[in-house]
Amino acid sequence: IPVDSFDLVIFGGTGDLARRKILPGLFRRYASGQMPDEGRIIGAARSDMTCDEFRTMVKEAVEEFDPKSAKDTENLEKFLERVFYVAVDAMGDGGWKELGDLLRPDMIRAFYFSVAPSLFGTIAERLKTFDLADDDARIVVEKPFGKDLETARALNKSLAEHFHEGQIYRIDHYLGKETVQNLMAVRFGNMLFEPLWNSQYVDHIQITVAETVGVGGRGSYYDTSGAMRDMVQNHLMQLLCLIAMEPPAKFDPDAVRDEKLKVIRALDPVEPHHIVRGQYSASEKSASYREDVENPRSFTESFVAMRCEISNWRWAGTPFYMRTGKRLKARTSEIAVVFKDAPHSIFGAEAGVHRNVLSIRLQPNEGMTLGVTIKEPGPGGMRLVDVPLDMTFAEALGPDAEEVPDAYERLIMDVIRGNQTLFMRGDEVEAAWAWTDPIINGWTNRNDVPKPYDTGSAGPDDALMLMHRDGRRWREIK
Ligand code: NAD
């Protein structure tokens, strides 16, 4: 279904994120018919370039980052006619009037801040000074949203001076992933799971976001951030919230976000011995973390694993284990709900222990698998095996199913529709920092040194111990 017509301004339209994700995503939405012909995209950045030069850059970005879609040259040419550019200095007054001249009245207006966070406040302020944004306009804010509670509060405050909360879309692209939304559909659309979704039946939950890449070109930023700020405070916390929250009364932005906020507030502080930090070592083919960030004395973590507890009636006694890191064995993101053993095995001890595991995969192959125990086929007697009930979306929905849109393009369409359900509210972000800050401050105060781990491993051995101590084990990273 096409969205209403809009003017979308991308501040930082020439940057890496815009070229890799935002612009190719918008092209796919155009080619699929969701972005209407009257929709316009206006790149706004520091570089002095003409509209034609920007269109060439957009075309090259689509060709480079989505070569498959770029083959649809007819639509690509039509899409490019909807793309404009104006050089704007976020810190000064240049270009703002020209930007205003390009914007049309009576259109939905959205401003995507795909620039360094230090510019968020000044752009918000100038949008008002130059009278470019009324009370219906939307602003989209990229991560990182602050680096601690204090900076996040200051940022919320500076945005709130010019925009009300209903206009602010804080992006966490994990929430735009198909499976993450499906998690809510599975939990709240079926009778099967919700009655079991509590500490009485769930032994523990594991959330893993593993990357194979190192810090790449983001070294200088990453070294001031680390895995806790870059991944846990936002993405892993969001996944934890969706898994753990109570059923909202309806699928509406504030109902969902109220429930997520309650989860964050119910999270216990994490004891130091329940957290393991790691830093990747060099391998034959790749440099060490410290070499990558060019800081031989860096104590920043590229890996973190932790055991968390949620103190409420539903979850008291069920640990949530989370881990994320770079240069690990495989690129995979998975949430696993590990159910308890059946109270009694009628098949005797030799049948072994079998547990139901609901695995929700964010990548690769988005989908869900429910591990169930059945009889091993054949004449061998009552031997039990675990088999997966596989719900890989691509397979289940068949070749004619619409292609799953990328997280960014889906979220941008939600901005145009004015739907904030999959965006973080200001109080959520602050609550997440309020939980994260004492952990990070503890490391700083103790001069905590991350444990080295091998590239291609599952992280430091201590992370394995975190589970073994509890008589549990991490699922394989594959
Ligand atoms: P980038 O450095 O590649 O691009 C920055 C953009 O900002 C450029 O278009 C530049 O012209 C513009 N800009 C800089 N100063 C300006 C000024 N004074 N006035 C107007 N425009 C100015 O950065 P990026 O990697 O695209 O990241 C943009 C934002 O997105 C950052 O907040 C980053 O943290 C966030 N982000 C990026 C990624 C990613 O994969 N690149 C992922 C998640 C979040």
Short mmCIF file of N, CA, C and O in Angstrom, two decimals, residues 375-383:
data_model
loop_
_atom_site.label_atom_id
_atom_site.label_comp_id
_atom_site.label_asym_id
_atom_site.label_seq_id
_atom_site.Cartn_x
_atom_site.Cartn_y
_atom_site.Cartn_z
N LYS A 375 10.03 -39.45 18.39
CA LYS A 375 10.65 -40.78 18.36
C LYS A 375 11.53 -40.90 17.13
O LYS A 375 11.14 -40.47 16.04
N GLU A 376 12.70 -41.44 17.31
CA GLU A 376 13.57 -41.67 16.16
C GLU A 376 12.88 -42.70 15.26
O GLU A 376 12.49 -43.77 15.75
N PRO A 377 12.72 -42.40 13.99
CA PRO A 377 11.99 -43.35 13.14
C PRO A 377 12.74 -44.69 13.06
O PRO A 377 13.96 -44.72 13.17
N GLY A 378 12.00 -45.77 12.85
CA GLY A 378 12.64 -47.07 12.68
C GLY A 378 12.34 -48.02 13.82
O GLY A 378 11.64 -47.67 14.78
N PRO A 379 12.92 -49.20 13.70
CA PRO A 379 12.56 -50.27 14.63
C PRO A 379 13.39 -50.27 15.91
O PRO A 379 13.33 -51.22 16.69
N GLY A 380 14.18 -49.24 16.15
CA GLY A 380 15.14 -49.27 17.26
C GLY A 380 14.53 -49.10 18.63
O GLY A 380 15.25 -48.83 19.58
N GLY A 381 13.23 -49.18 18.76
CA GLY A 381 12.62 -48.99 20.08
C GLY A 381 12.33 -47.52 20.32
O GLY A 381 12.37 -46.71 19.39
N MET A 382 12.08 -47.18 21.57
CA MET A 382 11.65 -45.83 21.91
C MET A 382 12.85 -44.92 22.09
O MET A 382 13.21 -44.53 23.21
N ARG A 383 13.53 -44.65 20.97
CA ARG A 383 14.66 -43.73 21.07
C ARG A 383 14.19 -42.33 20.67
O ARG A 383 13.47 -42.16 19.69
#
